[in-house]
Amino acid sequence: EAQVTQNPRYLITVTGKKLTVTCSQNMNHEYMSWYRQDPGLGLRQIYYSMNVEVTDKGDVPEGYKVSRKEKRNFPLILESPSPNQTSLYFCASSRGGGSIYGYTFGSGTRLTVV
Amino acid sequence: GQNIDQPTEMTATEGAIVQINCTYQTSGFNGLFWYQQHAGEAPTFLSYNVLDGLEEKGRFSSFLSRSKGYSYLLLKELQMKDSASYLCAARSMDSSYKLIFGSGTRLLVRP
């Protein structure tokens, strides 16, 4: 089944403790992206990647890092999480940036930083 | 600037028709998407418009007017399972190809 897999689904952590949210897609998509979703603000792009080893900042990149060493994987790294990073995170992929099908989203990761 | 506006909430009756409007202002435009999102779940693709006019897909249709920066999603023969949030998103024209999302419209379908 074609899908984007994120792990974990739920995570509660403490301020400053480094964490990684994994994202993997099995559709051979070139384009991958991370979004966060907050009430009243909608989905906002954190980082995106056009292909392997090509990544760039989205609208809200502060406090996050990403890497794209393989086509299928695009982990999101929070080096020193803070409470304002408590949010619902979605990984997404598409065949190319201009795909008419937009993104396929993962199931989401609900992160709480205390 | 970039801005997507859609109503926060709407209520409709099972079997009826509802229209969800979206206006957008983006620096460059490369298509308009509609997604459905049930609470706590991933958004799922509904429709894509890049040219003016109406695209019909079963019970769902989407309309675009580029000159007015306006789109709507039309849902016919509403079912209880259509209760969800509907997200309007414009794709950026720059190299990021990012989708710029509105805050979503929460639709409640009542019996």
XYZ file of C-alpha atoms in Angstrom:
225
model
C 0.000 0.000 0.000
C 1.312 3.432 -0.987
C 1.833 5.437 2.153
C 3.821 7.871 4.241
C 4.748 6.430 7.638
C 5.574 8.617 10.616
C 6.761 7.532 14.021
C 5.943 7.956 16.790
C 2.225 8.876 16.676
C 2.363 10.413 20.145
C 5.318 11.761 22.092
C 5.612 13.580 25.394
C 9.080 14.899 26.192
C 10.830 17.428 28.400
C 12.354 20.729 27.408
C 15.839 20.377 25.947
C 15.841 16.629 25.331
C 16.768 15.974 21.704
C 14.258 13.984 19.686
C 13.757 12.711 16.149
C 10.485 12.083 14.350
C 10.942 9.641 11.497
C 9.185 9.782 8.137
C 9.360 7.217 5.382
C 7.509 6.935 2.043
C 7.278 3.948 -0.291
C 6.130 5.768 -3.448
C 9.562 6.815 -4.782
C 8.534 10.448 -4.413
C 11.191 13.109 -4.974
C 9.552 15.845 -2.894
C 9.087 15.614 0.872
C 8.057 18.186 3.421
C 7.291 18.709 7.098
C 4.363 20.749 8.369
C 3.086 21.650 11.811
C -0.574 22.230 12.517
C -1.749 24.516 15.300
C -5.319 25.628 16.127
C -6.297 28.746 14.210
C -3.031 28.805 12.256
C -3.524 25.955 9.823
C -0.693 23.896 8.417
C 2.645 25.678 8.153
C 5.675 24.367 6.321
C 8.816 23.748 8.398
C 11.268 22.307 5.870
C 11.109 20.716 2.463
C 13.324 18.591 0.246
C 13.268 18.478 -3.538
C 15.424 15.332 -3.668
C 18.256 13.487 -1.915
C 20.704 15.880 -0.223
C 18.571 18.905 -1.263
C 16.740 20.540 1.625
C 15.548 24.077 2.338
C 13.709 26.084 4.970
C 9.970 26.590 4.901
C 8.066 29.261 6.779
C 8.777 28.179 10.366
C 12.187 26.430 10.437
C 13.532 27.795 13.746
C 14.346 25.042 16.218
C 14.198 22.233 13.651
C 16.652 20.335 11.464
C 16.127 17.814 8.695
C 18.226 15.517 6.559
C 17.614 13.639 3.300
C 20.293 10.995 2.902
C 17.979 8.532 1.149
C 15.020 9.199 -1.112
C 12.499 7.420 1.099
C 13.416 8.954 4.486
C 13.087 12.515 5.771
C 13.523 12.712 9.569
C 12.677 15.831 11.576
C 15.100 16.612 14.385
C 14.443 18.854 17.374
C 17.854 19.444 18.972
C 16.510 21.242 22.048
C 12.710 21.111 22.118
C 10.778 23.898 23.808
C 7.115 24.107 24.870
C 6.262 26.301 21.849
C 7.047 23.306 19.661
C 4.103 21.435 21.124
C 2.044 20.752 18.020
C 0.677 18.195 15.555
C 3.310 17.400 12.939
C 2.734 15.982 9.469
C 5.204 14.625 6.986
C 4.131 14.774 3.339
C 5.477 13.636 -0.009
C 4.682 14.100 -3.686
C 5.983 12.870 -7.028
C 7.416 16.272 -7.777
C 6.858 19.746 -6.445
C 4.338 20.427 -9.200
C 2.289 17.255 -8.875
C -1.419 17.691 -9.633
C -2.175 15.400 -6.722
C -0.562 17.625 -4.149
C 0.794 15.834 -1.140
C 0.265 12.465 0.473
C 0.353 13.005 4.219
C 1.520 10.751 7.005
C -0.780 10.005 9.957
C 0.736 12.724 12.097
C 2.801 12.959 15.278
C 1.306 14.704 18.277
C 4.214 16.170 20.239
C 3.947 17.630 23.718
C 6.967 19.383 25.240
C 6.711 20.032 28.979
C 1.939 38.621 1.107
C 0.277 35.263 1.333
C -3.149 34.753 2.813
C -5.850 32.119 2.554
C -9.266 32.863 4.053
C -12.105 30.444 4.638
C -14.965 30.357 7.150
C -14.176 28.753 10.490
C -17.321 26.668 10.858
C -20.387 25.644 8.908
C -23.385 23.489 9.700
C -25.586 21.652 7.206
C -28.236 18.956 7.139
C -27.822 15.403 5.911
C -28.854 15.150 2.257
C -28.400 18.860 1.590
C -25.799 20.792 -0.442
C -23.120 22.986 1.118
C -20.626 25.384 -0.443
C -17.369 26.207 1.321
C -15.680 29.354 0.048
C -11.995 30.205 -0.035
C -10.250 33.398 -1.052
C -6.520 33.564 -1.542
C -3.769 36.089 -2.011
C -0.402 34.630 -2.902
C 2.759 35.953 -4.513
C 2.477 33.707 -7.541
C -0.085 30.960 -7.993
C 0.368 27.410 -9.174
C -2.871 25.633 -8.411
C -5.537 25.359 -5.711
C -6.137 22.229 -3.652
C -8.891 21.068 -1.361
C -8.243 18.508 1.359
C -10.530 16.773 3.844
C -9.293 16.214 7.388
C -11.110 14.261 10.072
C -10.205 15.205 13.625
C -6.709 14.027 14.566
C -6.132 12.408 11.190
C -4.082 13.196 8.103
C -5.476 15.490 5.404
C -6.594 13.579 2.321
C -6.649 14.971 -1.218
C -10.053 15.941 -2.646
C -9.468 18.147 -5.672
C -7.089 20.288 -7.685
C -7.827 23.303 -9.897
C -5.282 25.227 -11.914
C -7.540 26.653 -14.631
C -10.740 28.630 -14.164
C -13.929 26.642 -13.979
C -15.611 23.756 -12.270
C -14.110 20.313 -11.659
C -16.638 17.639 -10.711
C -15.848 14.407 -8.905
C -18.881 12.508 -7.791
C -20.542 14.288 -4.869
C -17.714 16.823 -4.651
C -17.020 19.698 -7.054
C -14.478 22.485 -6.883
C -14.507 25.845 -8.655
C -11.727 28.318 -9.329
C -11.637 31.936 -10.486
C -8.026 33.094 -10.755
C -8.917 36.698 -11.547
C -10.933 36.925 -8.307
C -8.589 34.812 -6.186
C -11.579 32.692 -5.268
C -12.456 29.029 -5.010
C -15.263 26.992 -3.546
C -15.851 23.361 -2.677
C -19.378 22.084 -3.264
C -20.557 19.001 -1.414
C -23.825 17.427 -2.556
C -26.067 14.812 -0.910
C -24.345 15.361 2.406
C -23.685 12.338 4.572
C -22.877 12.193 8.270
C -19.358 10.994 7.419
C -18.736 14.310 5.620
C -18.423 15.976 9.041
C -14.768 17.020 8.944
C -12.526 19.998 8.350
C -11.994 21.127 4.763
C -8.679 22.746 3.972
C -8.092 25.120 1.083
C -4.460 25.364 -0.083
C -2.769 27.404 -2.785
C 0.497 26.191 -4.233
C 3.331 28.653 -4.343
C 4.956 29.583 -7.619
C 8.462 29.710 -6.132
C 10.999 26.897 -5.982
C 9.575 25.561 -2.709
C 6.320 24.406 -4.391
C 4.866 24.663 -0.938
C 1.154 24.450 -0.263
C -0.078 27.455 1.698
C -3.035 26.347 3.791
C -5.996 28.178 5.184
C -7.026 27.445 8.769
C -9.729 25.081 7.561
C -13.528 25.056 7.696
C -15.079 22.690 10.224
C -18.265 21.246 8.733
C -20.854 19.660 10.963
C -23.515 17.569 9.239
C -26.677 17.114 11.309
C -29.369 14.453 10.829
